[in-house]
CSV table of C-alpha atoms and ligand atoms in Angstrom, one decimal:
chain,number,residue,atom,x,y,z
A,1,MET,CA,29.8,34.7,3.9
A,2,THR,CA,33.5,33.8,3.8
A,3,THR,CA,34.8,30.9,5.9
A,4,THR,CA,38.3,29.6,6.8
A,5,GLN,CA,39.4,26.1,7.8
A,6,VAL,CA,41.7,26.0,10.8
A,7,VAL,CA,44.3,23.3,10.2
A,8,ASN,CA,46.5,21.3,12.7
A,9,PRO,CA,50.0,21.8,11.2
A,10,ALA,CA,51.3,18.6,12.9
A,11,THR,CA,48.6,16.4,11.3
A,12,GLU,CA,47.2,18.5,8.5
A,13,GLN,CA,43.7,17.7,9.8
A,14,VAL,CA,40.9,20.4,9.7
A,15,VAL,CA,40.4,21.4,13.5
A,16,THR,CA,37.4,23.5,12.7
A,17,THR,CA,35.7,25.9,10.1
A,18,LEU,CA,35.1,29.5,11.0
A,19,GLU,CA,33.2,32.5,9.7
A,20,LEU,CA,35.3,35.4,8.9
A,21,VAL,CA,34.2,38.8,10.0
A,22,SER,CA,33.3,41.3,7.1
A,23,ALA,CA,34.2,44.9,6.7
A,24,ALA,CA,30.7,46.0,7.6
A,25,GLU,CA,30.8,43.8,10.9
A,26,THR,CA,34.1,45.3,11.5
A,27,ASP,CA,32.6,48.8,11.3
A,28,ALA,CA,29.9,47.7,13.7
A,29,ALA,CA,32.3,46.3,16.2
A,30,ILE,CA,34.5,49.5,16.0
A,31,GLU,CA,31.3,51.6,16.6
A,32,ARG,CA,30.4,49.5,19.6
A,33,ALA,CA,33.8,49.8,21.1
A,34,GLN,CA,33.6,53.6,20.7
A,35,ARG,CA,30.2,53.6,22.5
A,36,ALA,CA,31.6,51.3,25.2
A,37,GLY,CA,34.7,53.7,25.8
A,38,ALA,CA,32.7,56.5,27.6
A,39,ASP,CA,31.6,54.0,30.4
A,40,TRP,CA,34.9,52.0,30.5
A,41,ARG,CA,37.2,55.1,31.0
A,42,ALA,CA,34.8,56.1,33.8
A,43,VAL,CA,35.1,52.9,35.7
A,44,ALA,CA,36.9,53.6,38.9
A,45,PRO,CA,40.6,52.7,38.9
A,46,GLY,CA,40.3,50.1,41.6
A,47,ASP,CA,37.3,48.5,39.8
A,48,ARG,CA,39.1,48.5,36.5
A,49,ALA,CA,42.2,46.8,38.2
A,50,ARG,CA,39.8,44.2,39.8
A,51,LEU,CA,38.2,43.3,36.5
A,52,LEU,CA,41.6,42.8,34.9
A,53,ARG,CA,42.5,40.5,37.9
A,54,ARG,CA,39.4,38.5,37.4
A,55,PHE,CA,40.2,38.2,33.7
A,56,ALA,CA,43.7,37.0,34.7
A,57,GLU,CA,42.2,34.5,36.9
A,58,ALA,CA,39.8,33.3,34.3
A,59,VAL,CA,42.7,32.7,32.0
A,60,ASP,CA,44.5,30.8,34.7
A,61,ALA,CA,41.6,28.6,35.3
A,62,ASN,CA,41.5,27.8,31.7
A,63,LEU,CA,45.2,27.7,31.2
A,64,GLU,CA,45.4,24.1,30.0
A,65,GLN,CA,42.4,24.4,27.6
A,66,LEU,CA,44.0,27.4,26.1
A,67,ALA,CA,47.4,25.6,25.9
A,68,GLN,CA,45.8,22.5,24.1
A,69,LEU,CA,44.0,24.9,21.6
A,70,GLU,CA,47.4,26.3,20.6
A,71,VAL,CA,49.0,23.0,20.3
A,72,ALA,CA,46.1,21.9,17.9
A,73,ASN,CA,46.0,25.3,16.1
A,74,ALA,CA,49.7,26.4,15.8
A,75,GLY,CA,51.6,23.3,16.4
A,76,HIS,CA,53.3,24.8,19.5
A,77,THR,CA,54.9,22.4,21.8
A,78,ILE,CA,52.8,21.8,25.0
A,79,GLY,CA,55.4,23.2,27.2
A,80,ASN,CA,55.7,26.5,25.2
A,81,ALA,CA,51.8,26.7,24.9
A,82,ARG,CA,51.4,26.4,28.6
A,83,TRP,CA,54.1,29.2,29.2
A,84,GLU,CA,52.2,31.4,26.6
A,85,ALA,CA,49.0,31.1,28.3
A,86,GLY,CA,50.7,31.8,31.6
A,87,ASN,CA,52.2,35.0,30.0
A,88,VAL,CA,48.7,36.2,29.2
A,89,ARG,CA,47.7,35.7,32.9
A,90,ASP,CA,50.8,37.4,34.2
A,91,VAL,CA,50.5,40.3,31.7
A,92,LEU,CA,46.9,40.9,32.9
A,93,HIS,CA,48.0,40.8,36.5
A,94,PHE,CA,50.8,43.3,35.5
A,95,ALA,CA,48.2,45.5,33.7
A,96,ALA,CA,45.9,45.4,36.8
A,97,GLY,CA,48.5,47.4,38.6
A,98,ILE,CA,48.3,50.2,36.0
A,99,PRO,CA,44.9,52.0,36.5
A,100,GLU,CA,45.9,52.9,40.2
A,101,ARG,CA,49.3,54.0,39.2
A,102,LEU,CA,48.6,56.2,36.1
A,103,LEU,CA,50.3,59.0,37.6
A,104,GLY,CA,50.6,62.5,36.3
A,105,ASN,CA,53.0,65.4,37.3
A,106,GLN,CA,52.5,68.5,39.2
A,107,ILE,CA,54.9,71.1,37.6
A,108,PRO,CA,55.8,74.2,39.4
A,109,VAL,CA,54.5,77.4,37.5
A,110,ALA,CA,53.9,80.9,38.5
A,111,GLY,CA,50.2,82.0,39.1
A,112,GLY,CA,48.6,78.8,39.5
A,113,VAL,CA,48.9,75.0,39.4
A,114,ASP,CA,50.0,72.8,36.4
A,115,ILE,CA,49.2,69.1,36.3
A,116,THR,CA,49.4,66.5,33.6
A,117,PHE,CA,46.9,63.6,32.9
A,118,HIS,CA,47.3,60.4,30.9
A,119,GLU,CA,44.1,60.3,29.0
A,120,PRO,CA,43.0,57.0,27.1
A,121,LEU,CA,43.2,57.3,23.3
A,122,GLY,CA,39.9,55.7,22.6
A,123,VAL,CA,39.6,52.7,20.5
A,124,VAL,CA,42.8,50.6,20.1
A,125,ALA,CA,43.2,48.0,17.4
A,126,VAL,CA,45.6,45.1,17.8
A,127,ILE,CA,46.6,43.1,14.8
A,128,VAL,CA,48.2,39.8,15.7
A,129,PRO,CA,50.5,37.3,13.7
A,130,TRP,CA,50.2,33.6,13.8
A,131,ASN,CA,53.6,32.9,15.4
A,132,PHE,CA,52.7,33.6,19.1
A,133,PRO,CA,48.9,34.2,19.0
A,134,MET,CA,48.5,34.5,22.8
A,135,PRO,CA,51.3,36.7,24.2
A,136,ILE,CA,51.5,39.0,21.3
A,137,ALA,CA,47.6,39.7,21.7
A,138,ALA,CA,47.9,40.2,25.5
A,139,TRP,CA,50.9,42.6,25.2
A,140,GLY,CA,48.6,45.0,23.3
A,141,PHE,CA,45.1,44.4,24.9
A,142,GLY,CA,46.4,44.2,28.6
A,143,PRO,CA,48.0,47.7,29.0
A,144,ALA,CA,45.5,49.3,26.5
A,145,LEU,CA,42.4,48.1,28.6
A,146,ALA,CA,44.2,49.1,31.9
A,147,ALA,CA,44.7,52.6,30.6
A,148,GLY,CA,41.1,53.0,29.7
A,149,ASN,CA,40.8,52.2,26.1
A,150,THR,CA,38.4,49.7,24.5
A,151,VAL,CA,40.1,47.2,22.2
A,152,VAL,CA,39.3,45.4,18.9
A,153,LEU,CA,41.6,42.6,18.1
A,154,LYS,CA,42.1,40.7,14.9
A,155,PRO,CA,44.2,37.3,15.3
A,156,ALA,CA,45.9,35.9,12.2
A,157,GLU,CA,43.7,34.0,9.9
A,158,LEU,CA,45.8,30.8,10.6
A,159,THR,CA,45.5,31.0,14.4
A,160,PRO,CA,42.3,32.5,15.7
A,161,LEU,CA,41.3,29.9,18.4
A,162,THR,CA,42.9,31.1,21.4
A,163,ALA,CA,42.1,34.8,20.8
A,164,ILE,CA,38.4,33.8,20.4
A,165,ARG,CA,38.4,32.0,23.7
A,166,LEU,CA,40.3,35.0,25.4
A,167,GLY,CA,37.4,37.1,24.2
A,168,GLU,CA,34.9,34.8,25.7
A,169,LEU,CA,37.0,34.6,29.0
A,170,ALA,CA,37.0,38.4,29.2
A,171,LEU,CA,33.0,38.4,29.1
A,172,GLU,CA,32.8,35.7,31.7
A,173,ALA,CA,35.1,37.6,33.9
A,174,GLY,CA,32.8,40.6,33.8
A,175,VAL,CA,34.6,42.9,31.3
A,176,PRO,CA,31.6,44.8,29.9
A,177,GLU,CA,30.3,44.1,26.2
A,178,GLY,CA,32.0,46.1,23.7
A,179,VAL,CA,35.3,46.8,25.7
A,180,PHE,CA,37.4,43.9,24.3
A,181,GLN,CA,36.2,42.3,21.0
A,182,VAL,CA,37.9,39.5,19.0
A,183,LEU,CA,37.3,39.8,15.2
A,184,PRO,CA,38.7,36.8,13.3
A,185,GLY,CA,39.2,37.9,9.6
A,186,LYS,CA,41.3,38.8,6.8
A,187,GLY,CA,44.1,41.2,7.2
A,188,SER,CA,43.0,42.9,3.9
A,189,VAL,CA,39.6,43.3,5.2
A,190,VAL,CA,39.5,43.7,9.1
A,191,GLY,CA,43.0,44.7,9.5
A,192,GLN,CA,42.6,47.4,6.7
A,193,ARG,CA,39.5,48.8,8.5
A,194,PHE,CA,41.4,49.3,11.5
A,195,VAL,CA,43.7,51.3,9.6
A,196,THR,CA,41.1,53.4,7.6
A,197,HIS,CA,38.3,53.7,10.3
A,198,PRO,CA,38.6,57.3,12.0
A,199,ALA,CA,37.2,56.2,15.2
A,200,VAL,CA,40.4,53.7,15.7
A,201,ARG,CA,43.0,56.0,17.4
A,202,LYS,CA,45.9,53.6,17.4
A,203,VAL,CA,47.0,50.5,15.7
A,204,VAL,CA,49.4,47.9,17.4
A,205,PHE,CA,50.7,45.7,14.6
A,206,THR,CA,53.0,42.7,15.0
A,207,GLY,CA,53.9,41.1,11.8
A,208,SER,CA,56.0,41.3,8.7
A,209,THR,CA,58.0,44.4,8.0
A,210,GLU,CA,56.5,44.5,4.6
A,211,VAL,CA,52.9,44.7,6.0
A,212,GLY,CA,53.9,47.1,8.9
A,213,LYS,CA,55.2,49.6,6.4
A,214,GLU,CA,51.8,49.6,4.7
A,215,ILE,CA,50.2,49.9,7.9
A,216,MET,CA,52.3,52.9,9.1
A,217,ALA,CA,51.7,54.6,5.8
A,218,GLY,CA,47.9,54.1,6.0
A,219,CYS,CA,47.9,55.4,9.6
A,220,ALA,CA,49.9,58.4,8.6
A,221,ARG,CA,46.8,59.7,6.6
A,222,GLN,CA,45.1,60.2,10.0
A,223,VAL,CA,48.0,60.7,12.1
A,224,LYS,CA,46.9,57.6,13.7
A,225,ARG,CA,49.3,56.2,16.5
A,226,VAL,CA,51.0,53.0,15.7
A,227,THR,CA,53.3,50.6,17.5
A,228,LEU,CA,55.1,48.3,15.2
A,229,GLU,CA,56.8,45.1,16.1
A,230,LEU,CA,58.3,43.6,13.0
A,231,GLY,CA,61.0,41.3,11.7
A,232,GLY,CA,64.4,40.3,12.9
A,233,LYS,CA,67.7,38.9,11.8
A,234,SER,CA,69.3,38.6,15.2
A,235,ALA,CA,73.0,37.8,16.0
A,236,ASN,CA,74.1,35.2,18.6
A,237,ILE,CA,77.7,36.4,19.1
A,238,ILE,CA,80.2,34.0,20.6
A,239,PHE,CA,83.6,35.3,21.8
A,240,ALA,CA,86.6,32.9,22.2
A,241,ASP,CA,86.6,33.6,25.9
A,242,ALA,CA,83.1,32.4,26.5
A,243,ASP,CA,82.0,29.1,28.0
A,244,LEU,CA,81.9,27.4,24.7
A,245,GLU,CA,80.1,24.3,26.0
A,246,ARG,CA,77.3,26.2,27.2
A,247,ALA,CA,77.1,28.7,24.3
A,248,ALA,CA,76.9,25.6,21.9
A,249,ALA,CA,74.4,23.7,24.1
A,250,THR,CA,72.0,26.5,24.2
A,251,ALA,CA,72.5,28.1,20.6
A,252,PRO,CA,69.7,25.7,19.1
A,253,TYR,CA,67.2,26.9,21.6
A,254,GLY,CA,68.0,30.5,20.6
A,255,VAL,CA,67.0,29.9,17.2
A,256,PHE,CA,64.9,26.8,16.9
A,257,ASP,CA,62.3,27.5,19.6
A,258,ASN,CA,58.9,27.7,18.0
A,259,ALA,CA,60.5,26.0,14.9
A,260,GLY,CA,62.4,29.3,14.3
A,261,GLN,CA,59.1,31.2,13.9
A,262,ASP,CA,60.1,33.8,16.4
A,263,CYS,CA,60.9,37.4,15.6
A,264,CYS,CA,63.8,37.3,18.2
A,265,ALA,CA,65.4,34.1,16.6
A,266,ARG,CA,69.1,34.3,16.8
A,267,SER,CA,69.3,33.2,13.1
A,268,ARG,CA,73.0,34.4,12.7
A,269,ILE,CA,75.5,32.8,14.8
A,270,LEU,CA,78.9,34.7,14.8
A,271,VAL,CA,81.7,32.9,16.3
A,272,GLN,CA,85.2,34.3,16.8
A,273,ARG,CA,87.6,32.6,14.3
A,274,SER,CA,90.0,31.2,16.8
A,275,VAL,CA,87.1,28.9,18.1
A,276,PHE,CA,85.2,28.5,15.0
A,277,ASP,CA,85.8,24.8,14.3
A,278,ARG,CA,85.7,23.8,18.0
A,279,PHE,CA,82.2,25.6,18.2
A,280,LEU,CA,80.8,23.8,15.3
A,281,GLU,CA,82.0,20.5,16.7
A,282,LEU,CA,80.2,21.3,20.0
A,283,LEU,CA,77.1,22.6,18.0
A,284,GLU,CA,76.5,19.4,16.0
A,285,PRO,CA,75.4,17.1,18.7
A,286,ALA,CA,73.3,19.8,20.3
A,287,VAL,CA,71.4,20.4,17.0
A,288,ARG,CA,70.9,16.7,16.3
A,289,GLY,CA,69.7,16.3,20.0
A,290,VAL,CA,66.8,18.8,19.6
A,291,ARG,CA,63.5,16.6,20.0
A,292,VAL,CA,61.4,17.3,16.9
A,293,GLY,CA,57.9,15.7,16.8
A,294,ASP,CA,54.4,15.6,18.2
A,295,PRO,CA,53.9,19.0,19.8
A,296,ALA,CA,51.4,17.4,22.2
A,297,ALA,CA,54.1,15.1,23.8
A,298,GLU,CA,55.6,16.6,27.0
A,299,SER,CA,59.2,15.9,25.9
A,300,THR,CA,59.0,17.5,22.5
A,301,GLU,CA,61.1,20.6,22.0
A,302,MET,CA,60.3,21.6,18.5
A,303,GLY,CA,57.1,21.2,16.5
A,304,PRO,CA,56.1,21.7,12.7
A,305,LEU,CA,56.0,24.9,10.8
A,306,ILE,CA,52.7,26.7,10.5
A,307,SER,CA,51.7,25.8,7.0
A,308,ALA,CA,52.7,24.1,3.8
A,309,ALA,CA,53.2,27.4,2.1
A,310,HIS,CA,55.4,28.7,4.9
A,311,ARG,CA,57.5,25.5,4.8
A,312,ALA,CA,58.1,25.9,1.1
A,313,ARG,CA,59.2,29.6,1.8
A,314,VAL,CA,61.6,28.3,4.6
A,315,ALA,CA,63.0,25.5,2.3
A,316,SER,CA,63.6,28.1,-0.5
A,317,PHE,CA,66.5,29.5,1.7
A,318,VAL,CA,68.3,26.1,1.5
A,319,GLU,CA,69.4,26.0,-2.2
A,320,PRO,CA,71.2,22.9,-3.9
A,321,SER,CA,74.4,25.1,-3.7
A,322,THR,CA,73.9,26.0,0.0
A,323,LYS,CA,76.7,24.5,2.1
A,324,VAL,CA,74.8,22.7,4.9
A,325,ALA,CA,76.9,21.9,7.8
A,326,PHE,CA,74.5,19.4,9.4
A,327,THR,CA,70.9,19.0,10.2
A,328,GLY,CA,68.6,17.8,13.2
A,329,THR,CA,65.8,15.4,12.7
A,330,GLN,CA,62.1,15.5,11.6
A,331,PRO,CA,59.3,13.0,11.8
A,332,ASP,CA,57.8,11.1,8.8
A,333,GLY,CA,54.1,11.3,7.9
A,334,PRO,CA,51.7,14.1,7.7
A,335,GLY,CA,52.6,17.7,9.1
A,336,PHE,CA,54.6,20.6,8.0
A,337,TRP,CA,57.9,19.5,9.2
A,338,TYR,CA,61.4,21.0,8.5
A,339,PRO,CA,64.4,19.8,10.4
A,340,PRO,CA,66.8,22.2,12.4
A,341,THR,CA,69.4,23.2,9.7
A,342,VAL,CA,72.9,24.7,10.1
A,343,VAL,CA,74.2,26.5,6.9
A,344,LEU,CA,77.6,28.0,6.3
A,345,PRO,CA,76.9,30.9,3.9
A,346,ASP,CA,79.7,31.9,1.3
A,347,ALA,CA,79.1,35.6,1.3
A,348,PRO,CA,77.7,38.3,3.3
A,349,SER,CA,75.1,39.0,0.6
A,350,ASP,CA,73.7,35.5,0.9
A,351,ARG,CA,69.8,35.7,1.2
A,352,VAL,CA,70.0,33.4,4.4
A,353,LEU,CA,72.2,36.2,5.9
A,354,THR,CA,70.2,39.2,4.9
A,355,GLU,CA,66.4,37.9,4.9
A,356,GLU,CA,64.4,36.7,7.9
A,357,VAL,CA,63.8,33.0,7.3
A,358,PHE,CA,61.3,32.6,10.2
A,359,GLY,CA,62.0,28.8,10.2
A,360,PRO,CA,64.7,26.4,11.7
A,361,VAL,CA,67.5,27.5,9.6
A,362,VAL,CA,70.7,29.1,11.1
A,363,ALA,CA,73.7,30.6,9.4
A,364,VAL,CA,77.2,30.4,11.1
A,365,VAL,CA,79.9,32.9,10.2
A,366,PRO,CA,83.2,33.7,11.5
A,367,PHE,CA,84.5,37.1,12.9
A,368,GLU,CA,88.0,38.4,13.9
A,369,ASP,CA,87.6,40.7,17.0
A,370,GLU,CA,85.1,42.8,18.9
A,371,ALA,CA,84.8,45.5,16.3
A,372,ASP,CA,84.2,42.9,13.5
A,373,ALA,CA,81.7,41.2,15.6
A,374,VAL,CA,79.6,44.5,16.1
A,375,ARG,CA,80.1,45.5,12.4
A,376,ILE,CA,78.7,42.2,11.2
A,377,ALA,CA,75.7,42.2,13.9
A,378,ASN,CA,74.8,45.6,12.7
A,379,ASP,CA,75.1,44.7,9.0
A,380,THR,CA,71.3,44.4,8.7
A,381,GLU,CA,68.2,46.6,8.3
A,382,TYR,CA,66.7,44.7,11.5
A,383,GLY,CA,67.5,45.3,15.0
A,384,LEU,CA,65.2,43.4,17.4
A,385,SER,CA,67.2,41.0,19.6
A,386,GLY,CA,70.6,39.3,20.0
A,387,SER,CA,72.9,37.4,22.4
A,388,ILE,CA,76.4,38.0,23.5
A,389,TRP,CA,78.6,35.2,25.0
A,390,THR,CA,81.7,36.2,26.9
A,391,ASN,CA,83.2,36.0,30.2
A,392,ASP,CA,84.6,39.6,30.1
A,393,VAL,CA,82.2,41.9,31.6
A,394,GLY,CA,83.6,44.9,30.1
A,395,ARG,CA,83.3,43.4,26.7
A,396,ALA,CA,79.8,42.2,27.4
A,397,LEU,CA,78.8,45.8,28.2
A,398,ARG,CA,80.8,47.3,25.3
A,399,VAL,CA,79.2,45.0,22.7
A,400,SER,CA,75.7,45.4,24.3
A,401,ARG,CA,76.0,49.2,23.8
A,402,GLY,CA,77.4,48.6,20.2
A,403,VAL,CA,74.8,46.4,18.8
A,404,GLU,CA,71.7,48.2,17.2
A,405,ALA,CA,69.0,46.1,18.7
A,406,GLY,CA,66.3,46.5,21.3
A,407,ASN,CA,66.6,43.4,23.3
A,408,LEU,CA,69.9,41.8,24.1
A,409,SER,CA,71.0,39.1,26.6
A,410,VAL,CA,74.5,38.3,27.8
A,411,ASN,CA,75.2,34.6,28.3
A,412,SER,CA,71.6,33.8,27.8
A,413,HIS,CA,69.0,33.8,25.1
A,414,SER,CA,66.1,35.4,27.0
A,415,SER,CA,64.2,38.5,25.3
A,416,VAL,CA,60.8,38.7,27.0
A,417,ARG,CA,59.7,39.6,30.4
A,418,TYR,CA,56.4,41.4,30.8
A,419,TRP,CA,57.9,43.9,33.1
A,420,THR,CA,60.9,44.9,30.9
A,421,PRO,CA,60.4,46.9,27.7
A,422,PHE,CA,60.3,45.0,24.4
A,423,GLY,CA,60.7,46.3,20.7
A,424,GLY,CA,63.0,46.8,17.9
A,425,PHE,CA,65.6,49.2,16.4
A,426,LYS,CA,65.6,50.2,12.7
A,427,GLN,CA,63.1,48.2,10.5
A,428,SER,CA,62.4,45.8,13.4
A,429,GLY,CA,60.0,48.2,14.7
A,430,LEU,CA,58.5,51.5,16.2
A,431,GLY,CA,57.7,52.0,19.9
A,432,ARG,CA,58.0,49.7,22.8
A,433,GLU,CA,55.5,47.2,24.4
A,434,LEU,CA,55.5,45.9,28.0
A,435,GLY,CA,57.8,47.2,30.8
A,436,PRO,CA,57.3,50.1,33.2
A,437,ASP,CA,56.1,52.4,30.5
A,438,ALA,CA,53.6,50.0,29.0
A,439,ALA,CA,50.7,52.2,29.5
A,440,LEU,CA,52.1,55.3,28.1
A,441,ALA,CA,51.9,53.7,24.7
A,442,PHE,CA,48.1,53.8,25.0
A,443,THR,CA,47.6,57.3,26.5
A,444,GLU,CA,48.0,60.9,25.4
A,445,THR,CA,49.6,63.3,27.9
A,446,LYS,CA,47.3,66.3,28.7
A,447,ASN,CA,48.5,69.4,30.4
A,448,VAL,CA,46.3,71.5,32.4
A,449,PHE,CA,47.0,74.9,33.9
A,450,ILE,CA,44.8,76.2,36.7
A,451,ALA,CA,45.0,79.9,37.5
A,452,THR,CA,45.0,80.6,41.2
B,501,TAP,P1,51.9,39.4,8.4
B,501,TAP,O1,51.7,38.7,7.0
B,501,TAP,O2,52.6,40.8,8.3
B,501,TAP,O3,50.7,39.3,9.2
B,501,TAP,C1,50.5,39.8,10.5
B,501,TAP,C2,49.0,40.1,10.7
B,501,TAP,O4,48.7,41.2,9.8
B,501,TAP,C3,48.1,39.0,10.4
B,501,TAP,O5,47.0,39.2,11.4
B,501,TAP,C4,47.5,39.5,9.0
B,501,TAP,O6,46.3,39.0,8.7
B,501,TAP,C5,47.6,40.9,9.2
B,501,TAP,N1,47.7,41.6,7.7
B,501,TAP,C6,48.1,41.1,6.7
B,501,TAP,N2,47.9,42.1,5.8
B,501,TAP,C7,47.4,43.2,6.3
B,501,TAP,C8,47.0,44.5,5.8
B,501,TAP,N3,47.2,44.9,4.6
B,501,TAP,N4,46.4,45.3,6.5
B,501,TAP,C9,46.3,45.0,7.9
B,501,TAP,N5,46.6,43.8,8.5
B,501,TAP,C10,47.1,42.9,7.7
B,501,TAP,O7,53.0,38.5,9.2
B,501,TAP,P2,52.9,37.1,9.5
B,501,TAP,O8,53.5,36.3,8.3
B,501,TAP,O9,51.7,36.6,10.0
B,501,TAP,O10,53.9,36.8,10.8
B,501,TAP,C11,55.4,36.8,10.8
B,501,TAP,C12,56.1,38.2,10.8
B,501,TAP,O11,55.8,38.8,12.1
B,501,TAP,C13,57.5,38.0,10.8
B,501,TAP,O12,58.2,38.8,10.1
B,501,TAP,C14,58.0,38.2,12.2
B,501,TAP,O13,59.3,38.5,12.4
B,501,TAP,C15,57.0,39.1,12.6
B,501,TAP,N6,56.9,39.2,14.2
B,501,TAP,C16,57.4,40.2,14.9
B,501,TAP,C17,57.3,40.1,16.1
B,501,TAP,C18,57.9,41.2,17.0
B,501,TAP,S1,57.4,41.4,18.5
B,501,TAP,N7,58.7,42.2,16.5
B,501,TAP,C19,56.6,39.2,16.8
B,501,TAP,C20,56.2,38.1,16.1
B,501,TAP,C21,56.3,38.2,14.8
B,501,TAP,P3,46.1,37.5,8.0
B,501,TAP,O14,46.4,36.5,9.0
B,501,TAP,O15,44.7,37.5,7.5
B,501,TAP,O16,47.1,37.4,6.9
């Protein structure tokens, strides 16, 4: 039996020790999910909706407990963790609207009637990373269950606690055994069985682009459906005509939220050259003002990184030769801390501009004009998110259309709403989650012609 220690990244203390699921246990769970599928897809739409609503209510009733678990397991600030648990509840309520609205078409044809159905896929596997354990899990399992699939879910080895609790809450809410199972285990064991087991019809993977490519290649062997939510290197573009004070005051939160461990982190700030120096002057106090510390404290804005290994990786982006403009603060003592750090790269080829840091390090670079801003923003294989700061509506729309990314915001840094689509261009991913079409990612369209 293999076990893993769950560590609190703010204290380095062991929270608990867990048994990891084996390959044989994964197979057994997939087979249970397959058996449960026949009954689950036959549950009347209104009853499936009611069960999802009860699951949402169970999450809401346990919101504080889930949030506290995430603070202890992932070092998320308590404010963020409460939002994340609330997001699971809201995604489930949104998903509860799906069963009764899974509408097909009636298409005019000669000699009969033609109708389409959205059939469930069967067993859907969801593989979750450690950076947002609750929301990313729910974006997969909510709509998948609503559309009549059964779900097996693998949390990241570092952050399994909230997913395990969500699995218990589903059962307490009356979701039948085998319909939603949480399997804490290794990516190389449990995750791989999801890819290779023929009864799994779809893999929803969120994580690194490197592993995502492997998953996609593995799934190709069985023409298995995949949704991929991968890395990012998003740009925060600030034009000279923008409200510079607001752009500078909010820029730290567009990249340092969740200690920069966010696929949507705006980790490149592009600033029009005519206001470059002024913007840096305004940015400095904003970065120094980010409250870094005990994630359980209500006023904290940034917690620790997830692990010592990850901190070492983040630190590798700031070399002795790197020009550091300024940094924020970090607490002393135990914990995997890294301060908010602003760097001024020498060349477009600098690693800090081309690779995802996934930590609180942001690079600021100047641009000349609108075309130059779009060119630099698109000079990356990623395309997940980004922000555009300008007071010119026409420019806001032109640049929004020009930037190759799935989720953009103008004069704000918001990326995620459960009722709007989310996903990446280029190597940031494949497919979309959430939004009005969430259920279609978990169904096959079937066309039936009936001769009259
Ligand atoms: P990964 O190392 O890719 O791990 C993600 C998940 O995949 C974990 O559950 C991991 O299990 C599992 N896994 C690892 N190797 C596997 C394999 N060979 N087969 C099947 N599953 C495997 O990523 P990470 O470091 O945890 O997460 C950070 C990355 O996720 C960043 O690049 C970030 O941008 C990306 N991310 C993207 C998004 C969106 S929405 N685009 C959202 C969040 C994060 P173990 O825990 O056991 O290794």
